[in-house]
Every structure is written in structure tokens, then in C-alpha cells.
Short mmCIF file of C-alpha atoms in Angstrom, two decimals:
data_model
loop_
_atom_site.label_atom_id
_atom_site.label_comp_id
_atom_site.label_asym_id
_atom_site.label_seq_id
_atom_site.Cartn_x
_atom_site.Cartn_y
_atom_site.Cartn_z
CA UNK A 4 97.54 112.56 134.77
CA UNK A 5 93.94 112.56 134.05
CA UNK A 6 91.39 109.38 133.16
CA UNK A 7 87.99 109.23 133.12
CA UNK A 8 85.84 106.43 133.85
CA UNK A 9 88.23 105.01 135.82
CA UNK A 10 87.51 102.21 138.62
CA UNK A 11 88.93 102.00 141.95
CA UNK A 12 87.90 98.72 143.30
CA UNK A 13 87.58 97.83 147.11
CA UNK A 14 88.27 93.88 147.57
CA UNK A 15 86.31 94.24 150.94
CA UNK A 16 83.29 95.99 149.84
CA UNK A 17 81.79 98.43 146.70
CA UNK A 18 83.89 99.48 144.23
CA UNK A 19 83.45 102.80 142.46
CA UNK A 20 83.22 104.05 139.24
CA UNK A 21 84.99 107.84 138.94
CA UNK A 22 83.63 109.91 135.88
CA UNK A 23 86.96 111.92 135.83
CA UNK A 24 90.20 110.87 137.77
CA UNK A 25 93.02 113.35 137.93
CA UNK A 26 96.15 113.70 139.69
CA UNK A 27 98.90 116.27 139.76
CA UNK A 28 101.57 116.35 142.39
CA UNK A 29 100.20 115.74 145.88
CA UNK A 30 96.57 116.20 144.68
CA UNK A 31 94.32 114.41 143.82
CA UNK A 32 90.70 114.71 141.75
CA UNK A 33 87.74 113.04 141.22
CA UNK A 34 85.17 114.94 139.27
CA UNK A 35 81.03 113.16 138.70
CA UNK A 36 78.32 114.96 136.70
CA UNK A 37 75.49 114.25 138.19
CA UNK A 38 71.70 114.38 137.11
CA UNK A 39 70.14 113.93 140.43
CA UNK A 40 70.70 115.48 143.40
CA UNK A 41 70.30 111.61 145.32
CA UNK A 42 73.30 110.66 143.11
CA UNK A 43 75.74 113.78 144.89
CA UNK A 44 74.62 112.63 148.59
CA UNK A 45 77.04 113.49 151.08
CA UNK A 46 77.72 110.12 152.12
CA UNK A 47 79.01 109.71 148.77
CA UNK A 48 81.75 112.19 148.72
CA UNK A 49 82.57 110.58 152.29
CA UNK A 50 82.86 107.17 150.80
CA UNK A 51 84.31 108.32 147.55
CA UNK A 52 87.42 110.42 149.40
CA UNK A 53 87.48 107.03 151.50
CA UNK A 54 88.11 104.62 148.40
CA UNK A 55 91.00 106.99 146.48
CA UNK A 56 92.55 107.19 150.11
CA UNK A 57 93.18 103.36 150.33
CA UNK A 58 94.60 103.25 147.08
CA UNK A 59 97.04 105.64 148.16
CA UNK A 60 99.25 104.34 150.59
CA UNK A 61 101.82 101.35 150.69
CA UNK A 62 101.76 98.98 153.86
CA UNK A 63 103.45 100.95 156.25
CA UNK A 64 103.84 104.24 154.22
CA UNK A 65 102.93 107.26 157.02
CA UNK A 66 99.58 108.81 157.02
CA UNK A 67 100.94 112.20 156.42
CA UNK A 68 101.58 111.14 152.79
CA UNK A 69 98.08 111.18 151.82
CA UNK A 70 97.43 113.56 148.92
CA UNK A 71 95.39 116.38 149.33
CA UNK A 72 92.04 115.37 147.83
CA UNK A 73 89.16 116.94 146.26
CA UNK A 74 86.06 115.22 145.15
CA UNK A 75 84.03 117.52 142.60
CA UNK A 76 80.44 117.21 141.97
CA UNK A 77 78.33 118.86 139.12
CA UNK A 78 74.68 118.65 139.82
CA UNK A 79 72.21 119.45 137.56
CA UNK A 80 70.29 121.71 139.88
CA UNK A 81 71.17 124.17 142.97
CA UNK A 82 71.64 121.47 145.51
CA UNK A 83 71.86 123.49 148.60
CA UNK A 84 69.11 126.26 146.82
CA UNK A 85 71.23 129.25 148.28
CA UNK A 86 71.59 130.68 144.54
CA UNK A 87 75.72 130.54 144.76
CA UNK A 88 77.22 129.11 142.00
CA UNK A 89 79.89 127.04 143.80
CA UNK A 90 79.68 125.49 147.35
CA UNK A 91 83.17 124.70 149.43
CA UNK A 92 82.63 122.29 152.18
CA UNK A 93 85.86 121.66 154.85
CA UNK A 94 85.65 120.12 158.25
CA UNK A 95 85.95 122.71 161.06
CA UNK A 96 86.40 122.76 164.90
CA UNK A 97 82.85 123.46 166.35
CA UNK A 98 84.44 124.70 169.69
CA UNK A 99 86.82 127.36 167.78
CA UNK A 100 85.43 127.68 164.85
CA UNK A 101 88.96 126.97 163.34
CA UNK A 102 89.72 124.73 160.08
CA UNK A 103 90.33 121.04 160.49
CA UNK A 104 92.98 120.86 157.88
CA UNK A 105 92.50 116.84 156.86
CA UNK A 106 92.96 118.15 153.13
CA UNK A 107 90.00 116.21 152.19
CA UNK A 108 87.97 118.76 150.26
CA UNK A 109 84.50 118.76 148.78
CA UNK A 110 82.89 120.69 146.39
CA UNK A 111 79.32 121.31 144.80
CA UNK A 112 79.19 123.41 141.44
CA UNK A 113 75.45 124.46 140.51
CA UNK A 114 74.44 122.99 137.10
CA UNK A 115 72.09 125.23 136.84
CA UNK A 116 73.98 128.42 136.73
CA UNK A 117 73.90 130.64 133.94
CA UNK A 118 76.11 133.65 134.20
CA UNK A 119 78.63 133.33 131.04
CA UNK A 120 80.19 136.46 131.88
CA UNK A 121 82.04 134.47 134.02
CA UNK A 122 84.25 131.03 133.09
CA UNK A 123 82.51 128.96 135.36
CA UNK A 124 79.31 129.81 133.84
CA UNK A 125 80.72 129.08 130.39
CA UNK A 126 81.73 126.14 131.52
CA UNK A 127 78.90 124.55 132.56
CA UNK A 128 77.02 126.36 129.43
CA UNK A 129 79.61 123.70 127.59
CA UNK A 130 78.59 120.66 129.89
CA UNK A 131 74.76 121.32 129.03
CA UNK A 132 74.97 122.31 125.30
CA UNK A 133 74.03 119.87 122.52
CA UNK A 134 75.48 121.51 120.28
CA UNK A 135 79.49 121.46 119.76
CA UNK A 136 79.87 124.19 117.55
CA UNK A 137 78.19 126.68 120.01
CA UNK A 138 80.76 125.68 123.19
CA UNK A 139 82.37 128.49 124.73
CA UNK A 140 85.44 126.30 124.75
CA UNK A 141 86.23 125.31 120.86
CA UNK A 142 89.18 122.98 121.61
CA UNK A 143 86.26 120.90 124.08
CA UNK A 144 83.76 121.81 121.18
CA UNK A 145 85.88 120.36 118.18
CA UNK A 146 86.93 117.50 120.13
CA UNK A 147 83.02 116.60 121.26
CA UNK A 148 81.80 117.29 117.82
CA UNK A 149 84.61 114.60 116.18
CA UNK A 150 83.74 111.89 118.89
CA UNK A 151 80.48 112.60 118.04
CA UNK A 152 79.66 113.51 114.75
CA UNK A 153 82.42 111.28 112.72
CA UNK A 154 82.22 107.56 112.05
CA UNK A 155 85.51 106.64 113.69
CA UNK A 156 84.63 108.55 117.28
CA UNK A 157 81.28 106.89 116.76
CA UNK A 158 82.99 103.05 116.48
CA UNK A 159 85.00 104.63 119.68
CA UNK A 160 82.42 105.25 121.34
CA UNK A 161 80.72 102.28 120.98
CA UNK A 162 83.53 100.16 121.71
CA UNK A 163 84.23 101.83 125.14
CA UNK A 164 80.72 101.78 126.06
CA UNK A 165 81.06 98.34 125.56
CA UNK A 166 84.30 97.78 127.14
CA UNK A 167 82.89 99.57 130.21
CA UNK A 168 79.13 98.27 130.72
CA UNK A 169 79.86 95.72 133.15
CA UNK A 170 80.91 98.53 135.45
CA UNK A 171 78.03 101.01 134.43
CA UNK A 172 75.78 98.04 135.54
CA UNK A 173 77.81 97.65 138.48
CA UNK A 174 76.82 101.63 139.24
CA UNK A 175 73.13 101.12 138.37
CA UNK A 176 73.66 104.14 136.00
CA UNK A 177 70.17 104.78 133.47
CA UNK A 178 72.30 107.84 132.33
CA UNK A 179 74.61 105.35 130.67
CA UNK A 180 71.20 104.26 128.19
CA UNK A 181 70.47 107.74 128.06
CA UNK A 182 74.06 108.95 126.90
CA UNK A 183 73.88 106.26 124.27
CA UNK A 184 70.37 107.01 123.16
CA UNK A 185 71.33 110.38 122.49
CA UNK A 186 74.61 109.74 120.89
CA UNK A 187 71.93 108.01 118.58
CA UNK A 188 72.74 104.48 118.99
CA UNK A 189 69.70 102.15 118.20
CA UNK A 190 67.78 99.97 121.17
CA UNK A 191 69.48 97.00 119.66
CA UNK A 192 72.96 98.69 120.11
CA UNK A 193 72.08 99.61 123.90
CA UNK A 194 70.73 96.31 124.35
CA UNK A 195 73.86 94.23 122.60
CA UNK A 196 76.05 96.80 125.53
CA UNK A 197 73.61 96.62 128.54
CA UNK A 198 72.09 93.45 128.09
CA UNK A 199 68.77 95.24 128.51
CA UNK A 200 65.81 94.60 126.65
CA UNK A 201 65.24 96.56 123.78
CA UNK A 202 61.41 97.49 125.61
CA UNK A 203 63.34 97.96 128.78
CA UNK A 204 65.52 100.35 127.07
CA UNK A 205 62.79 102.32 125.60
CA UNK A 206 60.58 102.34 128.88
CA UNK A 207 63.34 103.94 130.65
CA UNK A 208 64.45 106.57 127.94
CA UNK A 209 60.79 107.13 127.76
CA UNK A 210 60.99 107.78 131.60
CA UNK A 211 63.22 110.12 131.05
CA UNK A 212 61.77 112.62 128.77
CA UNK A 213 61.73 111.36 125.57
CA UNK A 214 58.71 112.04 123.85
CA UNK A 215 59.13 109.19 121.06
CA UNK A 216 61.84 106.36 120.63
#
């Protein structure tokens, strides 16, 4: 079972918004692309693995049925500037050096890696391309370039961006303009979905490379 966008909220505190929410068996996935290395802090995988935890239990229901979790982040650059192009962080005993099996698991994949020999770096090749038809992947690529380039994905899109902008304002997520400015929606689309000025909109696609809007 797989969703993306999908919000876990926390009655006592912040909610959180998961890019990509999957589940199989006793495991448990939450995947986030992220832009900026301050948006893949490690006290966000903490409280991230800490929010799909309390949604997993009943009242009463033992600890040992947690699911093994793994929270997934894509960064944009080599976080940890090592030159590896995935990072596996698990707890471990300091005194023995042995693993501290909580089956909480965290991992950073470099965004910046470019090695399409292997499927990792055609992955992330795919996840950086603007161009469908040249995805390693073609089921991914066929299934961007229809969301994309058709009219119907583009009323889908708009209609989920819109269904879900309360929560990407919740976040305090510019990439959600951005992804919409690039999907070519106008400022008075973003702002209708954001509630953003139109010159608010265009200040902060400006901000983020745009040469023109």
C-alpha cells in the first residue's frame, strides 16, 4: 500500500505532511525529496519515525508490534560530503560497538549522484530530469509525461494541488509554488491554490532561479 502526500496528524502537537507513504507487511516507509539540506535535518527523521509510530498502535497493543520503519530522504546535494551515494544510519551501543536493533532506520540518498551504470544512479537521473521521454524508467516516464503533458493530468493536477494546499501551507513548502510554476500553471492559478499574491508568487519563483516570470 503506497500514498503519497499523505498526512499523519498529531492532535497534541505538529502534524506532518509525508511525500510518499508506503507500507508492506511489518514495514513501513516514508520517502521526502528534499531541496535543502535544512529540510532533511536529523531531528526530522527523529520526529518523523516518532509521528508514524503513534499511529501504529491500539491502546494497549504491545510495543513489540511496532513495524519496522524506514524514513527515506533524497537530498539534492551530498549531505554528509563523503562522496557515497547512499548513507545508512542505525543506533548502536557505544560501549560494544554492537547494533541497537529498535528497527527504526534512516536513510540519506545523494541527489547529486550521477553514476547510471548503476540503478540508483538512474534513478535519481529520473527524479532530476525534465524531460519524460529521456527517464531511464519508461513506465515512470510515460506516466510523468501524461500527468504532465495531457489536459486531463493537467485538470488532475490542479485539482489535487488544490485539494492539498491547506496542508502545503501548513508545511511552509515554496517548492509547492515552484512545482506548480513549472508544471506551467499561471500566478493567478498559484495564487487562486496558495492564496498568495500573484507578486508574492513571482518574488519567490524569482528567488529561486527563475530568470523571468
Amino acid at each position: 500500500m503506497a500514498s503519497t502526500l499523505e498526512k499523519i496528524k498529531n492532535p497534541l502537537g505538529r502534524s506532518v505532511i509525508l511525500d510518499v507513504h508506503a507500507s508492506e507487511k511489518n514495514e513501513e516507509f516514508d520517502i521526502e525529496i528534499q531541496r535543502s539540506n535544512s529540510g532533511a535535518s536529523p531531528e526530522r527523521t527523529r520526529y518523523h519515525i516518532s509521528i508514524m509510530d503513534t499511529s501504529s498502535l491500539s491502546e494497549q497493543e504491545d510495543f513489540t508490534n511496532l513495524p519496522t520503519v524506514y524514513v527515506i530522504f533524497i537530498t539534492k546535494e551530498d549531505i554528509f560530503g563523503a562522496g557515497e551515494p547512499i548513507y545508512h544510519i542505525d543506533k548502536v551501543v557505544r560501549e560494544t560497538k554492537g547494533e541497537f536493533n529498535d528497527r527504526a532506520h534512516v536513510i540519506y540518498v545523494n541527489g547529486s549522484y550521477k553514476d547510471t551504470s548503476t540503478e540508483l544512479g538512474r534513478l535519481i537521473h529520473d527524479l532530476n530530469c525534465p524531460e519524460p521521454d529521456k527517464f531511464y524508467n519508461k513506465i515512470l516516464g510515460n506516466r510523468v509525461a501524461e500527468v504532465k503533458n495531457s489536459r486531463e493530468g493537467v485538470g488532475i493536477m490542479f485539482e489535487y494541488f488544490k485539494e492539498h494546499a491547506d496542508e502545503f501551507r501548513e508545511e511552509g513548502r515554496e517548492e509547492f509554488i515552484i512545482n506548480m510554476y513549472k508544471k506551467n500553471y499561471t500566478l493567478e492559478q498559484i495564487a487562486d491554490v496558495t492564496s498568495k499574491a500573484p507578486d508574492e508568487i513571482k518574488t519567490i519563483i524569482i528567488r529561486h532561479g527563475a530568470k523571468q516570470v
